mmCIF file with all atom_site columns, C-alpha atoms in Angstrom:
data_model
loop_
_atom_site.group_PDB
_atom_site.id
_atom_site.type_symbol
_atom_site.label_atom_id
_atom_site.label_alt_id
_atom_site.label_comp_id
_atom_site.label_asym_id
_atom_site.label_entity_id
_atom_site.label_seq_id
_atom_site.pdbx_PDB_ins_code
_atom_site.Cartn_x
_atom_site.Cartn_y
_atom_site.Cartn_z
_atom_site.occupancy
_atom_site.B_iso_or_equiv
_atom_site.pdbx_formal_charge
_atom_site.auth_seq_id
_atom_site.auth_comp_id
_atom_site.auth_asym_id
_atom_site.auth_atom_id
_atom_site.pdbx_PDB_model_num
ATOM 1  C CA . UNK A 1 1  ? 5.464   -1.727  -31.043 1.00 0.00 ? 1  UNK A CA 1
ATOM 2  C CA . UNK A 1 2  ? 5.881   -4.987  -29.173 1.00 0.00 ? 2  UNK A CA 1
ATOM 3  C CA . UNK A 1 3  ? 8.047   -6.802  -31.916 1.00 0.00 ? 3  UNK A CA 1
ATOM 4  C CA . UNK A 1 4  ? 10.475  -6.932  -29.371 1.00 0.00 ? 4  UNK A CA 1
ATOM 5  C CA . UNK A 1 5  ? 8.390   -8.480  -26.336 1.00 0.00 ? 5  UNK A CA 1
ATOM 6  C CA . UNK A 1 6  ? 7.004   -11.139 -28.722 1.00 0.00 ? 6  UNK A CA 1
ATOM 7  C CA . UNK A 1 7  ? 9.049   -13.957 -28.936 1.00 0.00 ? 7  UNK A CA 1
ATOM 8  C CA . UNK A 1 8  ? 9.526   -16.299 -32.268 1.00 0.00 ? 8  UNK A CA 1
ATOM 9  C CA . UNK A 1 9  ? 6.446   -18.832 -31.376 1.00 0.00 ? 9  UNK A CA 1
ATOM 10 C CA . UNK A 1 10 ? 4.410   -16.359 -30.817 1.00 0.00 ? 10 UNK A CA 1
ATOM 11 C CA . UNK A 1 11 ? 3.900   -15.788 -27.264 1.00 0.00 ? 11 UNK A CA 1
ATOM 12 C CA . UNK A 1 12 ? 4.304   -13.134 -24.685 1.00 0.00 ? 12 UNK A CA 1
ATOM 13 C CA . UNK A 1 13 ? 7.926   -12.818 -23.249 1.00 0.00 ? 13 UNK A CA 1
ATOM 14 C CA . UNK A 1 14 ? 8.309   -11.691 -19.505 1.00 0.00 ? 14 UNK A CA 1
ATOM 15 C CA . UNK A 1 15 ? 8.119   -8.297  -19.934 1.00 0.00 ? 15 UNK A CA 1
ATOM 16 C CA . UNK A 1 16 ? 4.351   -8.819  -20.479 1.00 0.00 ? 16 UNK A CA 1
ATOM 17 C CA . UNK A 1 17 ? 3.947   -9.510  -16.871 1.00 0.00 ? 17 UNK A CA 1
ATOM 18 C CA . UNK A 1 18 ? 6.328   -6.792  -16.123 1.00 0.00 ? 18 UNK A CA 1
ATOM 19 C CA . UNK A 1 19 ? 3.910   -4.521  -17.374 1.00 0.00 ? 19 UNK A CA 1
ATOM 20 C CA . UNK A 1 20 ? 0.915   -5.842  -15.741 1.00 0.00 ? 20 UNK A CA 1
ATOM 21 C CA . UNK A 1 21 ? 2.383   -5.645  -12.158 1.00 0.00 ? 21 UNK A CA 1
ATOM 22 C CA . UNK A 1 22 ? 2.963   -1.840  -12.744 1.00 0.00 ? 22 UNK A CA 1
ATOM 23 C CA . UNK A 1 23 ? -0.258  -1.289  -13.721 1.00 0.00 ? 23 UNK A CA 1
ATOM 24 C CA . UNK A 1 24 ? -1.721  -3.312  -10.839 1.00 0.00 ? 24 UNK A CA 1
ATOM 25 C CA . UNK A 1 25 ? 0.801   -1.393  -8.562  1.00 0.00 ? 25 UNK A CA 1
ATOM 26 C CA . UNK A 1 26 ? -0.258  2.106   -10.183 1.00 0.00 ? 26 UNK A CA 1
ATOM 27 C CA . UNK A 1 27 ? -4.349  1.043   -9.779  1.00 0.00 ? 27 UNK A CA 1
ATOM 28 C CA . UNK A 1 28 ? -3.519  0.407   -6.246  1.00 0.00 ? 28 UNK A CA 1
ATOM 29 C CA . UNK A 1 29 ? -1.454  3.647   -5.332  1.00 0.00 ? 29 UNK A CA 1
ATOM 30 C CA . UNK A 1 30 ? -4.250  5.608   -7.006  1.00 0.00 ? 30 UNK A CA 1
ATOM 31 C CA . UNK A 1 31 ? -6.904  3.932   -5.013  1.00 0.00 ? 31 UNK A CA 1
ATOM 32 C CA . UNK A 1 32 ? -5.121  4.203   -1.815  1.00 0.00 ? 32 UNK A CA 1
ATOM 33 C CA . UNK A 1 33 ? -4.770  7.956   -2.088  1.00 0.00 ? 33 UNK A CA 1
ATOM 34 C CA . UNK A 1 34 ? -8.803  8.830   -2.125  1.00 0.00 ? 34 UNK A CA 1
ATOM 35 C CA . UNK A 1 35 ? -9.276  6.231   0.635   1.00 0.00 ? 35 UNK A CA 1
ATOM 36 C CA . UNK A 1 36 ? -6.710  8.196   2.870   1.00 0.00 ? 36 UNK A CA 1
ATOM 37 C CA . UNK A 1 37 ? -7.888  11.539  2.185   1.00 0.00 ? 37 UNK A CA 1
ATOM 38 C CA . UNK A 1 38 ? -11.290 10.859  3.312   1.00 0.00 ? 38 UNK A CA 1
ATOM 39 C CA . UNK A 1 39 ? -10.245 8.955   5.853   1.00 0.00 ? 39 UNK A CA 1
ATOM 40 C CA . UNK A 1 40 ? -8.447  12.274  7.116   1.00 0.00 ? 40 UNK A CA 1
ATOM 41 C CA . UNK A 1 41 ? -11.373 14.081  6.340   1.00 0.00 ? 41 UNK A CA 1
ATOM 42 C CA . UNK A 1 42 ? -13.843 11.766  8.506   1.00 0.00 ? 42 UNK A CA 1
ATOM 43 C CA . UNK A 1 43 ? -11.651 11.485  11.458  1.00 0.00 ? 43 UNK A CA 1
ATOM 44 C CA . UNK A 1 44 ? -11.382 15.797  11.310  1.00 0.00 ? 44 UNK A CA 1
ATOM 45 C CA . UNK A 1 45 ? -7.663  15.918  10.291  1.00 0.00 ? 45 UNK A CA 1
ATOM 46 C CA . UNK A 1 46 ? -8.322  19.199  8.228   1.00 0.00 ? 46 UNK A CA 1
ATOM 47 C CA . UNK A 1 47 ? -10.914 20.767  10.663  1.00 0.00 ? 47 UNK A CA 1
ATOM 48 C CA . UNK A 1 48 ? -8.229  23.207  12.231  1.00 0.00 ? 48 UNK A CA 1
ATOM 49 C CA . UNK A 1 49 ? -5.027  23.297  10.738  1.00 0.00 ? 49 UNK A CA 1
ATOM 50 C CA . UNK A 1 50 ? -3.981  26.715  12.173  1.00 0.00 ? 50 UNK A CA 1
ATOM 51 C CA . UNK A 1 51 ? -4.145  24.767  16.045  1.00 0.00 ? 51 UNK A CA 1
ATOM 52 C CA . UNK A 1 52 ? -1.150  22.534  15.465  1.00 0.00 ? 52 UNK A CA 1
ATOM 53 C CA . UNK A 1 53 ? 1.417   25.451  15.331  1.00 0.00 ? 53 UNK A CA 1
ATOM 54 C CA . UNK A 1 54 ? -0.283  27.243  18.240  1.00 0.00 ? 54 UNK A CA 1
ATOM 55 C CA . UNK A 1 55 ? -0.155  23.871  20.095  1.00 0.00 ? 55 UNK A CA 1
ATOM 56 C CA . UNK A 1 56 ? 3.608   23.190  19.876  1.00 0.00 ? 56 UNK A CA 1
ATOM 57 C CA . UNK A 1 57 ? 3.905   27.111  21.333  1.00 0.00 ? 57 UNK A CA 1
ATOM 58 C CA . UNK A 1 58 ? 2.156   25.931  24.280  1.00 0.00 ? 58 UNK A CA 1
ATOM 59 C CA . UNK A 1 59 ? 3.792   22.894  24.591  1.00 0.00 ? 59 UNK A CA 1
ATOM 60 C CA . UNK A 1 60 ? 7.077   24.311  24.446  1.00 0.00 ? 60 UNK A CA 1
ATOM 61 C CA . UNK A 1 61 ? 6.397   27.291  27.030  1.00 0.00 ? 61 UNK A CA 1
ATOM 62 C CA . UNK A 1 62 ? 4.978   24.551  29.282  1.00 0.00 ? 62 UNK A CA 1
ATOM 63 C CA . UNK A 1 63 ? 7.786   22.343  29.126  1.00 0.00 ? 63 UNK A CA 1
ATOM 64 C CA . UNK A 1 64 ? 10.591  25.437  29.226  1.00 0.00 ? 64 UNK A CA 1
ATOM 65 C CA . UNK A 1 65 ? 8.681   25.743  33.162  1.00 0.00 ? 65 UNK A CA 1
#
């Protein structure tokens, strides 16, 4: 499987530390996702999501005044 990667002496070619920079990227992106979502859910972002559209009626009557 990693014939390829290894090189003749024996050790790890760059693509070794290719690899491990996705997976640190990956670990990171999928930790960064819970954090945000309950961050969102603290701070009440999904306490009302009907009152955004209702809002930007208002808005826009008020503003066409």
């Amino acid at each position: 499987m990693l014939s390829g990667h290894v090189m003749t002496d024996g050790s790890m070619s760059i693509y070794y530390t290719d690899y491990t920079i996705i997976l640190i990227a990956s670990v990171i992106i999928l930790l960064i996702f819970p954090a945000l979502l309950y961050w969102g859910w603290r701070k009440g972002q999904f306490n009302d999501m009907e009152e955004a559209k209702y809002r930007m009626i208002e808005l826009e009557e008020e503003n066409a005044r």
